[in-house]
Short mmCIF file of C-alpha atoms and ligand atoms in Angstrom, two decimals:
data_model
loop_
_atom_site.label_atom_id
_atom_site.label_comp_id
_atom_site.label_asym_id
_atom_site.label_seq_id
_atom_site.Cartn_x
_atom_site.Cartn_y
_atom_site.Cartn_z
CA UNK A 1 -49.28 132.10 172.05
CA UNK A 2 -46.78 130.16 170.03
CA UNK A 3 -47.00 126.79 169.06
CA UNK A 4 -44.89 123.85 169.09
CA UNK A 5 -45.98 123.01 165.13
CA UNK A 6 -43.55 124.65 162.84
CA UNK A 7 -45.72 125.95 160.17
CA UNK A 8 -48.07 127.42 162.73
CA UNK A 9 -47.92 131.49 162.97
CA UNK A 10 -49.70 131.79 166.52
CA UNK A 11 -48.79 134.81 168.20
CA UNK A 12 -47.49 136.86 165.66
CA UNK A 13 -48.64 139.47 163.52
CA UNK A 14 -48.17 140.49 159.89
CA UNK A 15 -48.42 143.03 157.12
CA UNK A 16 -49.66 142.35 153.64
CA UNK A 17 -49.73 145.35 150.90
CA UNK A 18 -52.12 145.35 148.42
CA UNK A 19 -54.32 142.40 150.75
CA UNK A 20 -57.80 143.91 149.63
CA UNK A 21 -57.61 141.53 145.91
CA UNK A 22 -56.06 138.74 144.49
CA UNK A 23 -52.61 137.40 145.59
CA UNK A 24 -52.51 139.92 148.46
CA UNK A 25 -56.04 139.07 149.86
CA UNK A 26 -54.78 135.30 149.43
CA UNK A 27 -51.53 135.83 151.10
CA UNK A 28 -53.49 138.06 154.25
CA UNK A 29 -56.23 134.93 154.12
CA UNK A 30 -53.45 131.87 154.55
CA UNK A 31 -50.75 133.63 156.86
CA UNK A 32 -54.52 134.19 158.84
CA UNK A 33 -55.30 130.63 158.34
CA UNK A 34 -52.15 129.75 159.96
CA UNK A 35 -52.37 131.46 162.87
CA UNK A 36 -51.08 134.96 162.55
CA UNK A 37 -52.98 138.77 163.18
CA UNK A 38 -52.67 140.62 159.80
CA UNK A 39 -53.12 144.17 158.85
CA UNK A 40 -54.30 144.59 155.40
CA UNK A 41 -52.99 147.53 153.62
CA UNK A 42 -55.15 148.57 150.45
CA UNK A 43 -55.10 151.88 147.93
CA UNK A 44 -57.78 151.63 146.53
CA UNK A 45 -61.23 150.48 147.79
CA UNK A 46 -62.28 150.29 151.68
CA UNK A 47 -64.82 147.45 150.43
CA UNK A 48 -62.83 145.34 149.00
CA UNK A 49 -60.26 145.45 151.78
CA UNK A 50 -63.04 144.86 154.55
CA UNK A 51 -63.70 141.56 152.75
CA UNK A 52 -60.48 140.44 153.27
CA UNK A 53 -60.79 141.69 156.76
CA UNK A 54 -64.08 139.78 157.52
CA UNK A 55 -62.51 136.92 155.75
CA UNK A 56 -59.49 136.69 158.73
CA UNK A 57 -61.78 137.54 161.14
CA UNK A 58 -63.67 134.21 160.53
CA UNK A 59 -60.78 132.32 160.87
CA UNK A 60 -60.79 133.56 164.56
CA UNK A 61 -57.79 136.16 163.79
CA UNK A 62 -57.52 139.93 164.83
CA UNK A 63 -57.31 141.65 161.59
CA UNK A 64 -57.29 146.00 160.27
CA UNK A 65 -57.13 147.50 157.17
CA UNK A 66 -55.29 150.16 156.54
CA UNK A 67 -55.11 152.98 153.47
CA UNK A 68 -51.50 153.39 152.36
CA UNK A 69 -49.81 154.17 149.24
CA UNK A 70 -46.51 151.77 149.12
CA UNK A 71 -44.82 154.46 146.77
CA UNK A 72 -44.92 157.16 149.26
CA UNK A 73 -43.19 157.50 151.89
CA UNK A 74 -44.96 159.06 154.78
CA UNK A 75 -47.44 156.23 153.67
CA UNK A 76 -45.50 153.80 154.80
CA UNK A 77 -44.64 155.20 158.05
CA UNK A 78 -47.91 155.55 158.88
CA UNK A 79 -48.81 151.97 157.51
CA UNK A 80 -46.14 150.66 160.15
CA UNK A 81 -47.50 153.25 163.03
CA UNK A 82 -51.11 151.97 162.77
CA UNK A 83 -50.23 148.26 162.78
CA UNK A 84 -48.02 148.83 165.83
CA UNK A 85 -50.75 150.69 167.87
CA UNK A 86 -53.69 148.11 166.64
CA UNK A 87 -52.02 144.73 166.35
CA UNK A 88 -48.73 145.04 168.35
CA UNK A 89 -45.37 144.23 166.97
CA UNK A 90 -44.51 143.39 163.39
CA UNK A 91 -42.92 139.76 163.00
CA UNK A 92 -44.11 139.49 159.05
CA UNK A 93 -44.22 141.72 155.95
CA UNK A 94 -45.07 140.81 152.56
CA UNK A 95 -44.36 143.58 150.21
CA UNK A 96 -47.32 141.86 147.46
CA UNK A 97 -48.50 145.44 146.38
CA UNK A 98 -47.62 145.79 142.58
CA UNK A 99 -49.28 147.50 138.94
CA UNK A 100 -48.46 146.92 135.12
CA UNK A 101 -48.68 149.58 132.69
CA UNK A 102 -47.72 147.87 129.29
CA UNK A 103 -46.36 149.25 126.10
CA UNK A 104 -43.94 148.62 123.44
CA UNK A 105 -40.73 150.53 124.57
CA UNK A 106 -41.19 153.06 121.97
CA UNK A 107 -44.76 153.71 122.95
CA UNK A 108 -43.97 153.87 126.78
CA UNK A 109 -44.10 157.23 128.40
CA UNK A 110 -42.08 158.46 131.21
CA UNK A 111 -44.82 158.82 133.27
CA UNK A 112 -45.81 154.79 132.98
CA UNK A 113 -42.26 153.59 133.31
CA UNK A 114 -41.91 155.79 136.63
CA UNK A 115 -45.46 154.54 137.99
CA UNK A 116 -44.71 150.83 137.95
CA UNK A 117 -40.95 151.36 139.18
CA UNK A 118 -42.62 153.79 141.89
CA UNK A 119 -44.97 150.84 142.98
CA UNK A 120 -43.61 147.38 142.12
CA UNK A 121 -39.77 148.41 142.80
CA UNK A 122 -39.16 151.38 145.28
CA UNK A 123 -42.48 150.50 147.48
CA UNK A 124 -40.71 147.33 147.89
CA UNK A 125 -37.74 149.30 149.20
CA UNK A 126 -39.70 151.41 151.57
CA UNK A 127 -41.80 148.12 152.98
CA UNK A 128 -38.73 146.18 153.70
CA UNK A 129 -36.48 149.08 155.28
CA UNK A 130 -39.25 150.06 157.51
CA UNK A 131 -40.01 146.51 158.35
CA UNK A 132 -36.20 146.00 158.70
CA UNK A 133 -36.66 149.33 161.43
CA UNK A 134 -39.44 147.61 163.26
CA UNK A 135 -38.02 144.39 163.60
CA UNK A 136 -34.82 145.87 164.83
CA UNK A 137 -36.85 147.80 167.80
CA UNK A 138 -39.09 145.06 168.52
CA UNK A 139 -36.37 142.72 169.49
CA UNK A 140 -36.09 138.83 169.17
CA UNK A 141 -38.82 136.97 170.90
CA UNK A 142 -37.34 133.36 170.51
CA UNK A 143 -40.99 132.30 172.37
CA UNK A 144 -42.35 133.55 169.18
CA UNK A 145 -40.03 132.45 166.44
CA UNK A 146 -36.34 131.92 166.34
CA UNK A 147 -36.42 134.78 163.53
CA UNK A 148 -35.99 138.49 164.59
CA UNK A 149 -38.69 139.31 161.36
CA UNK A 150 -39.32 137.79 158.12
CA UNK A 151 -39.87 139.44 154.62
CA UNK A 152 -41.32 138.01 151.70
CA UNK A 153 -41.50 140.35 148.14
CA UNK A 154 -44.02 139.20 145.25
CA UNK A 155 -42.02 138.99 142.69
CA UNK A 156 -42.78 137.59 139.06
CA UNK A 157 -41.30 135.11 136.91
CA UNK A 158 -40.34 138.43 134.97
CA UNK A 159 -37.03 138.33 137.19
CA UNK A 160 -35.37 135.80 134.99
CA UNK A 161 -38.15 135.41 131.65
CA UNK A 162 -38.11 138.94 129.47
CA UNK A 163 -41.29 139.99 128.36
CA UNK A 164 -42.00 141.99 125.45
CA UNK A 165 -43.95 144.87 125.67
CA UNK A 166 -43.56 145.07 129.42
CA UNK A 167 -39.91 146.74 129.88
CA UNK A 168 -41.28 148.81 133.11
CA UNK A 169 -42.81 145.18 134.96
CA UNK A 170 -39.86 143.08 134.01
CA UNK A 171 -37.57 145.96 134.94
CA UNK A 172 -39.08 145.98 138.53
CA UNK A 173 -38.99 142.77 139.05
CA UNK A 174 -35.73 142.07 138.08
CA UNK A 175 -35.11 145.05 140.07
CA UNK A 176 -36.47 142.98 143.16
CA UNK A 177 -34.62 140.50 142.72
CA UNK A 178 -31.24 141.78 143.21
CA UNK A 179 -33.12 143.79 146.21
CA UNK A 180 -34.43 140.94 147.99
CA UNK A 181 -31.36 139.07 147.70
CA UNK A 182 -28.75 142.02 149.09
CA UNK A 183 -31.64 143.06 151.77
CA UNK A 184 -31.27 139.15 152.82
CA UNK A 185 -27.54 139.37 152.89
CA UNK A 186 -27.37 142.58 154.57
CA UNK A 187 -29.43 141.11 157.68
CA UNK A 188 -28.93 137.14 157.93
CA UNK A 189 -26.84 137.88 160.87
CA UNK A 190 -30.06 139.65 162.47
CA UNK A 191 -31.81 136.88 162.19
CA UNK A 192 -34.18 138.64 159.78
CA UNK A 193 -35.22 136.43 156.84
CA UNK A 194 -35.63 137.77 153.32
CA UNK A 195 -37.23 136.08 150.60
CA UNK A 196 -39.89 136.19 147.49
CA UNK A 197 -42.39 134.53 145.61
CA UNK A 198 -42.72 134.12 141.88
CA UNK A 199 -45.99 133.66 140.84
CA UNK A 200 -46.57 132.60 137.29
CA UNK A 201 -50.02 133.21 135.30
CA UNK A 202 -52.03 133.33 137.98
CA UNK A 203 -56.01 134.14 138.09
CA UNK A 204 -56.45 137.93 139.35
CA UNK A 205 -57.67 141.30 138.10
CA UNK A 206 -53.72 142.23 136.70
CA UNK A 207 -54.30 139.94 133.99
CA UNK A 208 -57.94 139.69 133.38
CA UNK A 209 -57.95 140.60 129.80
CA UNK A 210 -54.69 138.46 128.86
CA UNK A 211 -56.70 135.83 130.12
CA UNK A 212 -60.20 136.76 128.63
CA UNK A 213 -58.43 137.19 125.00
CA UNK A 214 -55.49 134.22 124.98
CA UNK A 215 -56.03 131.88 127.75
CA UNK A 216 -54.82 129.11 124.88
CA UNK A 217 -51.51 130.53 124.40
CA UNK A 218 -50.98 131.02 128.31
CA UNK A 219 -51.64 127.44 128.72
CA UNK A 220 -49.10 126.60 126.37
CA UNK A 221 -46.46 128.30 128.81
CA UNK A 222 -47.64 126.06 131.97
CA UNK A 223 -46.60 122.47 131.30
CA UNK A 224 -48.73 121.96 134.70
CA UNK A 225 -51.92 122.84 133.08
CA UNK A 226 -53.99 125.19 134.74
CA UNK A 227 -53.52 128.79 135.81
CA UNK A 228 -52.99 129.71 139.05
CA UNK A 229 -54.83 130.70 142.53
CA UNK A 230 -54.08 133.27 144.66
CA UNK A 231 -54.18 130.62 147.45
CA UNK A 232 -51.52 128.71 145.33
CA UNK A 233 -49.18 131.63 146.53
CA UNK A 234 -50.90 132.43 149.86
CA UNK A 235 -50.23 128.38 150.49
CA UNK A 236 -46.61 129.04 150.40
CA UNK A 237 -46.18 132.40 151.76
CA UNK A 238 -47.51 131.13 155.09
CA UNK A 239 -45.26 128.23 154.74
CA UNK A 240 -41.95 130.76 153.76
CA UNK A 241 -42.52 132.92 157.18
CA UNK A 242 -43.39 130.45 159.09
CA UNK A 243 -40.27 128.06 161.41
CA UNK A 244 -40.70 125.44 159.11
CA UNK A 245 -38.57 127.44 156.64
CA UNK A 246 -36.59 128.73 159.36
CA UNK A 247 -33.17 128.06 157.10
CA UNK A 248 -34.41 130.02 154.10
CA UNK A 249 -33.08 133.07 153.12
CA UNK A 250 -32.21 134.95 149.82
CA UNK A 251 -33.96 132.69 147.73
CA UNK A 252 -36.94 133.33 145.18
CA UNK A 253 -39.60 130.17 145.17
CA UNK A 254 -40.98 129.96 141.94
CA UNK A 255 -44.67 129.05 142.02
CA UNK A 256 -45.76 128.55 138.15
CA UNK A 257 -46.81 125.19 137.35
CA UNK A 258 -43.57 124.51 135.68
CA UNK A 259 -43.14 128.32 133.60
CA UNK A 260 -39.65 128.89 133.85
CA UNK A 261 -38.90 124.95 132.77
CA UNK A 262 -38.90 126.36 129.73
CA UNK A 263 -41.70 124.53 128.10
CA UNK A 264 -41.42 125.44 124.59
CA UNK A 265 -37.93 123.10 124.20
CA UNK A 266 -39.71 120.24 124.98
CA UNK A 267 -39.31 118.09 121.91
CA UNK A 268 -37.14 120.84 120.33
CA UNK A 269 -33.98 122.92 120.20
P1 LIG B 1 -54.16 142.76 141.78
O1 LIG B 1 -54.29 143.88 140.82
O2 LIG B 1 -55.40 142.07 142.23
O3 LIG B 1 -53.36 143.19 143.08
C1 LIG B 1 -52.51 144.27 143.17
C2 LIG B 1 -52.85 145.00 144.44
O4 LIG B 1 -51.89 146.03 144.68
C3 LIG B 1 -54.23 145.66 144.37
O5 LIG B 1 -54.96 145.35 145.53
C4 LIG B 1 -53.90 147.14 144.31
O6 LIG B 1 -54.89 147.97 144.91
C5 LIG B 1 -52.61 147.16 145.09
N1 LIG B 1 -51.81 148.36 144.81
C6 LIG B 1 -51.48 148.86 143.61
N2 LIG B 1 -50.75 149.97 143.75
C7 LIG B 1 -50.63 150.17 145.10
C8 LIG B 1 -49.99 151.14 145.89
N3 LIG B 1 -49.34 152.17 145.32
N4 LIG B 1 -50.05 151.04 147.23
C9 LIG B 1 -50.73 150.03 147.81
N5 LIG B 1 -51.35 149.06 147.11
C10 LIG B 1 -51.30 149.15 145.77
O7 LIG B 1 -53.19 141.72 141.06
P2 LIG B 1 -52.32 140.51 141.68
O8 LIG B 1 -52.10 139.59 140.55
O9 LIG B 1 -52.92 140.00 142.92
O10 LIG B 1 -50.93 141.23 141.98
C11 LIG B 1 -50.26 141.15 143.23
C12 LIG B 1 -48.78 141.03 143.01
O11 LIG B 1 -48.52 139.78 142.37
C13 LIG B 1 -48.16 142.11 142.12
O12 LIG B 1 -46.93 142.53 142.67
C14 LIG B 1 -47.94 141.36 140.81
O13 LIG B 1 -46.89 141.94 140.08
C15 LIG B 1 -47.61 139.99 141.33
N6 LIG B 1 -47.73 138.95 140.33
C16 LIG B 1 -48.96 138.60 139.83
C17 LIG B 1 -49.03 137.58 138.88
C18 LIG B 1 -50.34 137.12 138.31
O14 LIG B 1 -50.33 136.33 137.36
N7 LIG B 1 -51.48 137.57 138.81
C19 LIG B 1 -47.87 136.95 138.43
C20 LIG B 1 -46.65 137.35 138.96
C21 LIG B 1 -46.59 138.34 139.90
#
C-alpha cells in the first residue's frame, strides 16, 4: 500500500540492471529498504544475484532475479515480461548495468569500443524505452505515486571530466547524458521522471585494481576524503524515485565527495 511519507516506496515495484554486485546490488538493497518489490537483473552469476535477492527479502520485500543481457534486445523484453508476471507493474527502473574496457585510443580495438557502447550506452536505450512502454500501459496510479514511472541511469562523472585512456567509458557516459536528458524532455508531460546518478570513485569490483595500485592519487581527486559506497548511491537513488523528489527531472546528481569541484585548483591556477 502507499504511504503518506514521501520518501517511502510502498507499493511499488522496481527494476535494477546489473543488482547482483556493487552499485546495482546497493541500489536493489535501498529502493528495498524503502519500501519497494525489486527484480534484480544480473549477467553473470546466479549466486551473486541470489544474495542480493536474500538481502531484500530480509527487509520484508518480494524480490526475483532475473538473467538478462542489457545489450540485447530480446533480453530486455523478456527482462520486462518476467517482472510483469512475478512482481506486477513496473513504477521504477534503474538502468545501473555498465563495463570498462580501457586502452589508449591507439591501442583500442573495435571490438572493445563497441562492447562498452553496447552495454553502458545502447542498454541504457533499450532499459528506458521499454520502461517508457510499460509505464505507458500500466497507467497512472496517483494512490501509488503522482509519477506515471520513474527512470534513473548510472552515469559517471565521465559525462563532464575526460579521462585518458578510457575514450569508450567516457564516450558512453557522455553519451547518457544527452540521453537521459532528451528521454526526460520527451516525457515530462507523461508524468514519467528521468534522471541519473554520478558516482565518483566508488568501492566495487570495476575499479578494484585502480584502487589496489593508486588509492593515494584517487584520494587526491576527492576533497571529501574517502571513496565511496555503493549505499552512498543506493541512499540517493531511493531518494530520486521516490515523491520526495517528485519535481526532479532531467538532472544528473553528482555523488563524489566533491570530484567534479575540481580539486586540483585549490590553491592554484
Ligand atoms: P560492477 O562491476 O560491480 O557492476 C556492474 C554490473 O553490471 C555487474 O553486476 C555486471 O554483471 C553487470 N553487467 C555488465 N554487463 C552487463 C550486461 N550486458 N547486462 C546486464 N548486466 C551487466 O561495478 P559498479 O561500480 O557497481 O558499476 C555499476 C555502474 O556504476 C556502472 O554503470 C558503472 O559505470 C557505474 N559507475 C561506477 C563507478 C565506481 O567508481 N564504481 C563510478 C561511476 C560510475
Amino acid at each position: 500500500m502507499a504511504s503518506s511519507d514521501p520518501a517511502s516506496l510502498s507499493g511499488q515495484a522496481a527494476i535494477v540492471t546489473g543488482a547482483s554486485t556493487g552499485i546495482g546490488a546497493a541500489c536493489a538493497v535501498e529502493l528495498a529498504r524503502a519500501g519497494a518489490d525489486v527484480v534484480v537483473n544480473y549477467r553473470g552469476s546466479p549466486q551473486e544475484a541470489e544474495e542480493t535477492v536474500t538481502a531484500i527479502e530480509a527487509l520484508g520485500r518480494r524480490a526475483v532475479a532475473v538473467k538478462a543481457d542489457v545489450s540485447m534486445e530480446d533480453d530486455i523484453l523478456r527482462l520486462f515480461d518476467e517482472a510483469e508476471a512475478r512482481l506486477g507493474p513496473i513504477d521504477i527502473v534503474v538502468s545501473n548495468a555498465g563495463i570498462q574496457k580501457d586502452a589508449p585510443l591507439a591501442e583500442m580495438s573495435l571490438d572493445d569500443w563497441n562492447a562498452v557502447i553496447a552495454v553502458n550506452l545502447t542498454g541504457g536505450f533499450l532499459v528506458a524505452r521499454e520502461a517508457v512502454r510499460r509505464f505507458r500501459r500500466k497507467g497512472l496510479r496517483e494512490s501509488v505515486s503522482p509519477a506515471l514511472g520513474k527512470i534513473v541511469f548510472d552515469s559517471s562523472v565521465h559525462q563532464v571530466i575526460p579521462w585518458a585512456f578510457r575514450a569508450n567509458y567516457a564516450a558512453s557516459k557522455g553519451g547518457l547524458k544527452l540521453l537521459m536528458e532528451t528521454v526526460a524532455q520527451e516525457v515530462a508531460s507523461e508524468k514519467i521522471r528521468v534522471n541519473a546518478v554520478g558516482p565518483g570513485a566508488i568501492a566495487t569490483a570495476i575499479n578494484a585494481a585502480e584502487r589496489e595500485n593508486g588509492l593515494d592519487e584517487m584520494l587526491k581527486l576527492i576533497p571529501y576524503g574517502r571513496v565511496g559506497e555503493p549505499a552512498d548511491i543506493g541512499r540517493a537513488v531511493a531518494w530520486l524515485v521516490s515523491d520526495a523528489a517528485d519535481y526532479i527531472t532531467g538532472q544528473t546528481l553528482f555523488i563524489d565527495g566533491g570530484m567534479t569541484l575540481h580539486p586540483s585548483f585549490k590553491g592554484n591556477g
